């Protein structure tokens, strides 16, 4: 049974994936671009690989038929950078030819332009992945909207994904670290300036004769110290607010902070 989904307007590729995942039914769910560059003949081999026990199988366009400067080079740079930062060693994140087990797509919550990071989101949720070489054909119609400019957007979105991976359930760890570092540096600068003020009143005979005319108020370092302390307090307050929001999110929706693959032995319902 074929089901087509028509949006009221163009919501982008991420929304297309999300709507497709919501409507799809079956044990396995496959995604493929409509520009005919992917070869449907690769699907049986990908399903066979999935049945070896993997949760997701990604296509790898080993012999990619695209322009080197505008497509292949930016993709190569982005893939290497993301693999290094995310610890998800895939060679081709841009290939939309993928096969998922149904339970994987149920866990994916896509928004913005996070379709670029589906492999990372899958890996962070604890699912297993494999990558197999697939055919790639030259584009026969239309023009691609991808290029060097989108590489920078990918890098920006990557920070969102990495933040969600490490700090989504403990944001105070990040904001607290930034707040303590910033505030601590500001306090050290203030102590240094105070020491200079006191030292200026010590004569050669080692007697302190009071504060001299050394004016620390004219030094830019004082302004920087105050700014860093204020910034540190703001980071700490932001962390507390984020912690309250996270607690509200998990408690109001009965969310868990863990993913269970299976329960072995005992009574799973107890």
mmCIF file of C-alpha atoms in Angstrom:
data_model
loop_
_atom_site.group_PDB
_atom_site.id
_atom_site.type_symbol
_atom_site.label_atom_id
_atom_site.label_comp_id
_atom_site.label_asym_id
_atom_site.label_seq_id
_atom_site.Cartn_x
_atom_site.Cartn_y
_atom_site.Cartn_z
ATOM 1 C CA UNK A 1 0.000 0.000 0.000
ATOM 2 C CA UNK A 2 1.429 3.343 -1.106
ATOM 3 C CA UNK A 3 0.757 6.415 1.027
ATOM 4 C CA UNK A 4 1.772 9.907 -0.109
ATOM 5 C CA UNK A 5 2.062 12.862 2.255
ATOM 6 C CA UNK A 6 1.530 16.401 0.970
ATOM 7 C CA UNK A 7 2.596 19.298 3.185
ATOM 8 C CA UNK A 8 0.777 22.619 3.113
ATOM 9 C CA UNK A 9 4.146 24.197 2.306
ATOM 10 C CA UNK A 10 7.753 23.132 1.977
ATOM 11 C CA UNK A 11 8.883 22.252 5.504
ATOM 12 C CA UNK A 12 12.281 20.864 4.505
ATOM 13 C CA UNK A 13 13.937 17.469 4.495
ATOM 14 C CA UNK A 14 13.926 16.972 8.258
ATOM 15 C CA UNK A 15 10.152 17.404 8.416
ATOM 16 C CA UNK A 16 9.822 15.042 5.449
ATOM 17 C CA UNK A 17 11.721 12.323 7.288
ATOM 18 C CA UNK A 18 9.757 12.917 10.497
ATOM 19 C CA UNK A 19 6.385 12.733 8.731
ATOM 20 C CA UNK A 20 7.444 9.612 6.841
ATOM 21 C CA UNK A 21 8.585 7.890 10.032
ATOM 22 C CA UNK A 22 5.278 8.760 11.711
ATOM 23 C CA UNK A 23 3.221 7.290 8.865
ATOM 24 C CA UNK A 24 5.367 4.260 8.012
ATOM 25 C CA UNK A 25 4.293 0.801 9.145
ATOM 26 C CA UNK A 26 6.279 -2.427 9.136
ATOM 27 C CA UNK A 27 9.314 -4.118 10.680
ATOM 28 C CA UNK A 28 11.810 -2.257 8.509
ATOM 29 C CA UNK A 29 11.699 1.344 7.296
ATOM 30 C CA UNK A 30 13.765 2.564 4.350
ATOM 31 C CA UNK A 31 14.618 6.091 3.255
ATOM 32 C CA UNK A 32 15.785 7.039 -0.232
ATOM 33 C CA UNK A 33 16.124 10.328 -2.103
ATOM 34 C CA UNK A 34 13.772 11.077 -4.977
ATOM 35 C CA UNK A 35 16.461 12.467 -7.306
ATOM 36 C CA UNK A 36 17.192 8.950 -8.644
ATOM 37 C CA UNK A 37 20.860 9.089 -7.734
ATOM 38 C CA UNK A 38 20.423 6.185 -5.320
ATOM 39 C CA UNK A 39 20.023 2.715 -6.806
ATOM 40 C CA UNK A 40 17.064 0.677 -5.477
ATOM 41 C CA UNK A 41 19.000 -2.460 -6.468
ATOM 42 C CA UNK A 42 21.106 -1.932 -3.311
ATOM 43 C CA UNK A 43 18.123 -2.381 -1.003
ATOM 44 C CA UNK A 44 18.180 -6.220 -0.746
ATOM 45 C CA UNK A 45 21.856 -6.206 0.291
ATOM 46 C CA UNK A 46 21.154 -3.557 2.920
ATOM 47 C CA UNK A 47 18.245 -5.542 4.359
ATOM 48 C CA UNK A 48 20.439 -8.641 4.440
ATOM 49 C CA UNK A 49 23.034 -6.682 6.404
ATOM 50 C CA UNK A 50 20.338 -5.428 8.773
ATOM 51 C CA UNK A 51 19.234 -8.999 9.453
ATOM 52 C CA UNK A 52 22.725 -9.805 10.709
ATOM 53 C CA UNK A 53 21.653 -8.046 13.895
ATOM 54 C CA UNK A 54 22.138 -4.359 13.212
ATOM 55 C CA UNK A 55 19.511 -1.719 13.970
ATOM 56 C CA UNK A 56 20.427 0.652 11.127
ATOM 57 C CA UNK A 57 22.315 0.169 7.865
ATOM 58 C CA UNK A 58 23.695 3.280 6.161
ATOM 59 C CA UNK A 59 24.635 3.531 2.525
ATOM 60 C CA UNK A 60 28.168 4.565 1.586
ATOM 61 C CA UNK A 61 28.484 6.204 -1.838
ATOM 62 C CA UNK A 62 31.948 4.797 -2.468
ATOM 63 C CA UNK A 63 32.060 6.077 -6.054
ATOM 64 C CA UNK A 64 30.081 9.268 -5.689
ATOM 65 C CA UNK A 65 28.938 10.915 -8.926
ATOM 66 C CA UNK A 66 28.947 14.577 -7.899
ATOM 67 C CA UNK A 67 31.048 17.680 -8.490
ATOM 68 C CA UNK A 68 34.268 17.520 -6.504
ATOM 69 C CA UNK A 69 34.562 21.150 -5.358
ATOM 70 C CA UNK A 70 30.923 21.888 -4.578
ATOM 71 C CA UNK A 71 29.777 18.521 -3.233
ATOM 72 C CA UNK A 72 32.451 15.899 -2.604
ATOM 73 C CA UNK A 73 35.044 18.124 -0.921
ATOM 74 C CA UNK A 74 32.624 19.817 1.550
ATOM 75 C CA UNK A 75 31.100 16.423 2.304
ATOM 76 C CA UNK A 76 34.528 14.891 2.947
ATOM 77 C CA UNK A 77 35.484 17.701 5.329
ATOM 78 C CA UNK A 78 32.165 17.548 7.182
ATOM 79 C CA UNK A 79 32.277 13.759 7.516
ATOM 80 C CA UNK A 80 35.799 13.800 8.940
ATOM 81 C CA UNK A 81 35.013 16.626 11.356
ATOM 82 C CA UNK A 82 31.767 15.100 12.612
ATOM 83 C CA UNK A 83 33.347 11.659 12.977
ATOM 84 C CA UNK A 84 36.150 13.162 15.061
ATOM 85 C CA UNK A 85 33.866 15.147 17.359
ATOM 86 C CA UNK A 86 31.021 12.650 17.739
ATOM 87 C CA UNK A 87 32.981 9.356 17.845
ATOM 88 C CA UNK A 88 30.630 7.900 15.216
ATOM 89 C CA UNK A 89 33.026 6.629 12.501
ATOM 90 C CA UNK A 90 30.862 6.733 9.375
ATOM 91 C CA UNK A 91 32.320 7.597 5.989
ATOM 92 C CA UNK A 92 29.149 8.989 4.401
ATOM 93 C CA UNK A 93 26.572 10.771 6.527
ATOM 94 C CA UNK A 94 24.976 12.486 3.549
ATOM 95 C CA UNK A 95 23.631 9.332 1.930
ATOM 96 C CA UNK A 96 19.876 9.166 2.531
ATOM 97 C CA UNK A 97 19.683 5.509 1.512
ATOM 98 C CA UNK A 98 19.206 3.836 4.895
ATOM 99 C CA UNK A 99 17.303 0.930 6.385
ATOM 100 C CA UNK A 100 16.008 1.108 9.958
ATOM 101 C CA UNK A 101 14.288 -1.242 12.300
ATOM 102 C CA UNK A 102 10.922 0.275 13.206
ATOM 103 C CA UNK A 103 11.814 0.750 16.871
ATOM 104 C CA UNK A 104 14.695 3.016 15.845
ATOM 105 C CA UNK A 105 12.512 5.539 14.030
ATOM 106 C CA UNK A 106 10.134 5.587 16.989
ATOM 107 C CA UNK A 107 12.985 6.953 19.117
ATOM 108 C CA UNK A 108 14.105 9.603 16.616
ATOM 109 C CA UNK A 109 12.789 13.074 17.409
ATOM 110 C CA UNK A 110 13.691 15.227 14.424
ATOM 111 C CA UNK A 111 13.359 18.998 14.174
ATOM 112 C CA UNK A 112 15.210 21.906 12.596
ATOM 113 C CA UNK A 113 17.770 20.378 10.226
ATOM 114 C CA UNK A 114 18.800 17.403 12.356
ATOM 115 C CA UNK A 115 18.252 14.961 9.490
ATOM 116 C CA UNK A 116 21.974 15.476 8.818
ATOM 117 C CA UNK A 117 22.747 13.882 12.169
ATOM 118 C CA UNK A 118 20.475 10.856 12.114
ATOM 119 C CA UNK A 119 23.498 8.488 12.461
ATOM 120 C CA UNK A 120 24.707 10.415 15.517
ATOM 121 C CA UNK A 121 21.256 10.428 17.113
ATOM 122 C CA UNK A 122 20.925 6.704 16.448
ATOM 123 C CA UNK A 123 24.322 6.010 17.977
ATOM 124 C CA UNK A 124 23.681 8.205 21.026
ATOM 125 C CA UNK A 125 20.458 6.254 21.677
ATOM 126 C CA UNK A 126 22.472 3.030 21.821
ATOM 127 C CA UNK A 127 21.431 1.421 18.534
ATOM 128 C CA UNK A 128 23.943 -0.513 16.430
ATOM 129 C CA UNK A 129 24.862 0.593 12.913
ATOM 130 C CA UNK A 130 26.617 -0.749 9.855
ATOM 131 C CA UNK A 131 27.712 0.886 6.615
ATOM 132 C CA UNK A 132 27.705 -0.820 3.218
ATOM 133 C CA UNK A 133 28.875 0.437 -0.199
ATOM 134 C CA UNK A 134 26.051 1.447 -2.533
ATOM 135 C CA UNK A 135 25.837 2.619 -6.121
ATOM 136 C CA UNK A 136 25.517 6.295 -6.925
ATOM 137 C CA UNK A 137 24.382 7.678 -10.249
ATOM 138 C CA UNK A 138 24.779 11.138 -11.822
ATOM 139 C CA UNK A 139 21.896 13.530 -11.279
ATOM 140 C CA UNK A 140 19.594 13.586 -14.290
ATOM 141 C CA UNK A 141 17.121 16.306 -13.294
ATOM 142 C CA UNK A 142 16.972 19.351 -11.059
ATOM 143 C CA UNK A 143 19.794 21.094 -9.247
ATOM 144 C CA UNK A 144 21.220 20.359 -5.845
ATOM 145 C CA UNK A 145 20.768 22.899 -3.052
ATOM 146 C CA UNK A 146 23.767 21.590 -1.144
ATOM 147 C CA UNK A 147 27.194 23.143 -1.329
ATOM 148 C CA UNK A 148 29.992 24.755 0.617
ATOM 149 C CA UNK A 149 27.661 27.223 2.384
ATOM 150 C CA UNK A 150 25.728 24.401 4.020
ATOM 151 C CA UNK A 151 28.912 22.964 5.473
ATOM 152 C CA UNK A 152 28.991 25.855 7.944
ATOM 153 C CA UNK A 153 25.370 25.193 8.956
ATOM 154 C CA UNK A 154 26.281 21.578 9.555
ATOM 155 C CA UNK A 155 29.060 22.640 11.919
ATOM 156 C CA UNK A 156 26.660 24.892 13.861
ATOM 157 C CA UNK A 157 24.039 22.131 14.123
ATOM 158 C CA UNK A 158 26.756 19.731 15.237
ATOM 159 C CA UNK A 159 27.226 21.707 18.448
ATOM 160 C CA UNK A 160 23.501 21.290 19.153
ATOM 161 C CA UNK A 161 23.753 17.526 18.718
ATOM 162 C CA UNK A 162 26.861 17.272 20.892
ATOM 163 C CA UNK A 163 25.204 19.359 23.601
ATOM 164 C CA UNK A 164 22.116 17.131 23.548
ATOM 165 C CA UNK A 165 24.328 14.069 23.778
ATOM 166 C CA UNK A 166 26.418 15.147 26.754
ATOM 167 C CA UNK A 167 24.331 17.642 28.683
ATOM 168 C CA UNK A 168 20.651 17.189 27.797
ATOM 169 C CA UNK A 169 19.898 15.650 31.214
ATOM 170 C CA UNK A 170 22.554 17.545 33.204
ATOM 171 C CA UNK A 171 22.950 21.062 31.740
ATOM 172 C CA UNK A 172 24.341 22.387 35.028
ATOM 173 C CA UNK A 173 27.537 20.425 34.353
ATOM 174 C CA UNK A 174 28.212 22.643 31.346
ATOM 175 C CA UNK A 175 26.901 25.959 32.623
ATOM 176 C CA UNK A 176 28.376 25.348 36.074
ATOM 177 C CA UNK A 177 31.806 24.670 34.600
ATOM 178 C CA UNK A 178 31.601 27.821 32.475
ATOM 179 C CA UNK A 179 30.313 29.862 35.413
ATOM 180 C CA UNK A 180 32.966 28.703 37.862
ATOM 181 C CA UNK A 181 35.736 29.158 35.287
ATOM 182 C CA UNK A 182 34.596 32.643 34.320
ATOM 183 C CA UNK A 183 33.842 33.792 37.855
ATOM 184 C CA UNK A 184 37.015 32.236 39.251
ATOM 185 C CA UNK A 185 39.164 33.973 36.657
ATOM 186 C CA UNK A 186 37.473 37.274 37.479
ATOM 187 C CA UNK A 187 38.123 36.788 41.211
ATOM 188 C CA UNK A 188 41.795 36.004 40.545
ATOM 189 C CA UNK A 189 42.125 39.177 38.500
ATOM 190 C CA UNK A 190 40.513 41.136 41.321
ATOM 191 C CA UNK A 191 42.899 39.646 43.881
ATOM 192 C CA UNK A 192 45.843 40.495 41.652
ATOM 193 C CA UNK A 193 44.737 44.116 41.395
ATOM 194 C CA UNK A 194 44.170 44.262 45.149
ATOM 195 C CA UNK A 195 47.682 42.946 45.707
ATOM 196 C CA UNK A 196 49.070 45.650 43.428
ATOM 197 C CA UNK A 197 47.169 48.276 45.387
ATOM 198 C CA UNK A 198 48.529 47.003 48.713
ATOM 199 C CA UNK A 199 52.064 46.520 47.360
ATOM 200 C CA UNK A 200 52.184 50.120 46.206
ATOM 201 C CA UNK A 201 52.036 51.202 49.875
ATOM 202 C CA UNK A 202 55.096 49.202 50.970
ATOM 203 C CA UNK A 203 58.302 51.189 51.208
ATOM 204 C CA UNK A 204 61.881 49.958 50.913
ATOM 205 C CA UNK A 205 62.053 49.359 54.706
ATOM 206 C CA UNK A 206 59.142 46.889 54.358
ATOM 207 C CA UNK A 207 56.736 49.098 56.331
ATOM 208 C CA UNK A 208 53.279 49.593 54.948
ATOM 209 C CA UNK A 209 52.364 53.242 54.995
ATOM 210 C CA UNK A 210 48.864 52.948 53.577
ATOM 211 C CA UNK A 211 47.382 53.064 50.124
ATOM 212 C CA UNK A 212 49.327 55.246 47.778
ATOM 213 C CA UNK A 213 48.240 56.991 44.656
ATOM 214 C CA UNK A 214 48.196 53.775 42.621
ATOM 215 C CA UNK A 215 44.734 53.856 41.016
ATOM 216 C CA UNK A 216 43.516 50.423 39.876
ATOM 217 C CA UNK A 217 40.236 51.938 38.742
ATOM 218 C CA UNK A 218 41.886 53.180 35.582
ATOM 219 C CA UNK A 219 43.107 49.728 34.579
ATOM 220 C CA UNK A 220 41.065 47.801 31.973
ATOM 221 C CA UNK A 221 41.828 44.634 33.940
ATOM 222 C CA UNK A 222 39.431 45.753 36.688
ATOM 223 C CA UNK A 223 36.588 46.120 34.214
ATOM 224 C CA UNK A 224 37.400 42.705 32.747
ATOM 225 C CA UNK A 225 37.441 41.138 36.227
ATOM 226 C CA UNK A 226 34.009 42.562 37.083
ATOM 227 C CA UNK A 227 32.649 41.471 33.706
ATOM 228 C CA UNK A 228 33.907 37.901 34.185
ATOM 229 C CA UNK A 229 32.367 37.650 37.662
ATOM 230 C CA UNK A 230 29.001 38.887 36.375
ATOM 231 C CA UNK A 231 29.231 36.487 33.429
ATOM 232 C CA UNK A 232 30.015 33.624 35.807
ATOM 233 C CA UNK A 233 26.927 34.385 37.896
ATOM 234 C CA UNK A 234 24.807 34.493 34.738
ATOM 235 C CA UNK A 235 26.117 31.091 33.625
ATOM 236 C CA UNK A 236 25.251 29.596 37.021
ATOM 237 C CA UNK A 237 21.734 31.060 36.937
ATOM 238 C CA UNK A 238 21.236 29.760 33.380
ATOM 239 C CA UNK A 239 22.356 26.325 34.558
ATOM 240 C CA UNK A 240 19.838 26.321 37.414
ATOM 241 C CA UNK A 241 17.028 27.371 35.073
ATOM 242 C CA UNK A 242 18.038 24.662 32.580
ATOM 243 C CA UNK A 243 18.065 22.051 35.373
ATOM 244 C CA UNK A 244 14.525 23.054 36.377
ATOM 245 C CA UNK A 245 13.379 22.804 32.749
ATOM 246 C CA UNK A 246 14.957 19.355 32.369
ATOM 247 C CA UNK A 247 13.314 18.127 35.572
ATOM 248 C CA UNK A 248 9.944 19.476 34.423
ATOM 249 C CA UNK A 249 10.380 17.789 31.023
ATOM 250 C CA UNK A 250 11.197 14.360 32.432
ATOM 251 C CA UNK A 251 8.711 14.388 35.304
ATOM 252 C CA UNK A 252 5.729 15.850 33.414
ATOM 253 C CA UNK A 253 6.041 13.335 30.552
ATOM 254 C CA UNK A 254 7.313 10.349 32.567
ATOM 255 C CA UNK A 255 10.476 10.288 30.458
ATOM 256 C CA UNK A 256 13.408 8.054 31.333
ATOM 257 C CA UNK A 257 17.103 8.877 31.043
ATOM 258 C CA UNK A 258 18.016 5.407 29.760
ATOM 259 C CA UNK A 259 17.331 3.123 26.778
ATOM 260 C CA UNK A 260 16.597 -0.597 27.229
ATOM 261 C CA UNK A 261 17.448 -3.022 24.438
ATOM 262 C CA UNK A 262 15.962 -6.061 26.186
ATOM 263 C CA UNK A 263 15.301 -7.517 29.626
ATOM 264 C CA UNK A 264 16.775 -10.981 30.142
ATOM 265 C CA UNK A 265 15.344 -13.250 32.836
ATOM 266 C CA UNK A 266 12.927 -12.477 35.636
ATOM 267 C CA UNK A 267 9.510 -10.921 35.204
ATOM 268 C CA UNK A 268 9.827 -7.926 32.890
ATOM 269 C CA UNK A 269 6.400 -6.654 33.995
ATOM 270 C CA UNK A 270 7.173 -6.710 37.717
#
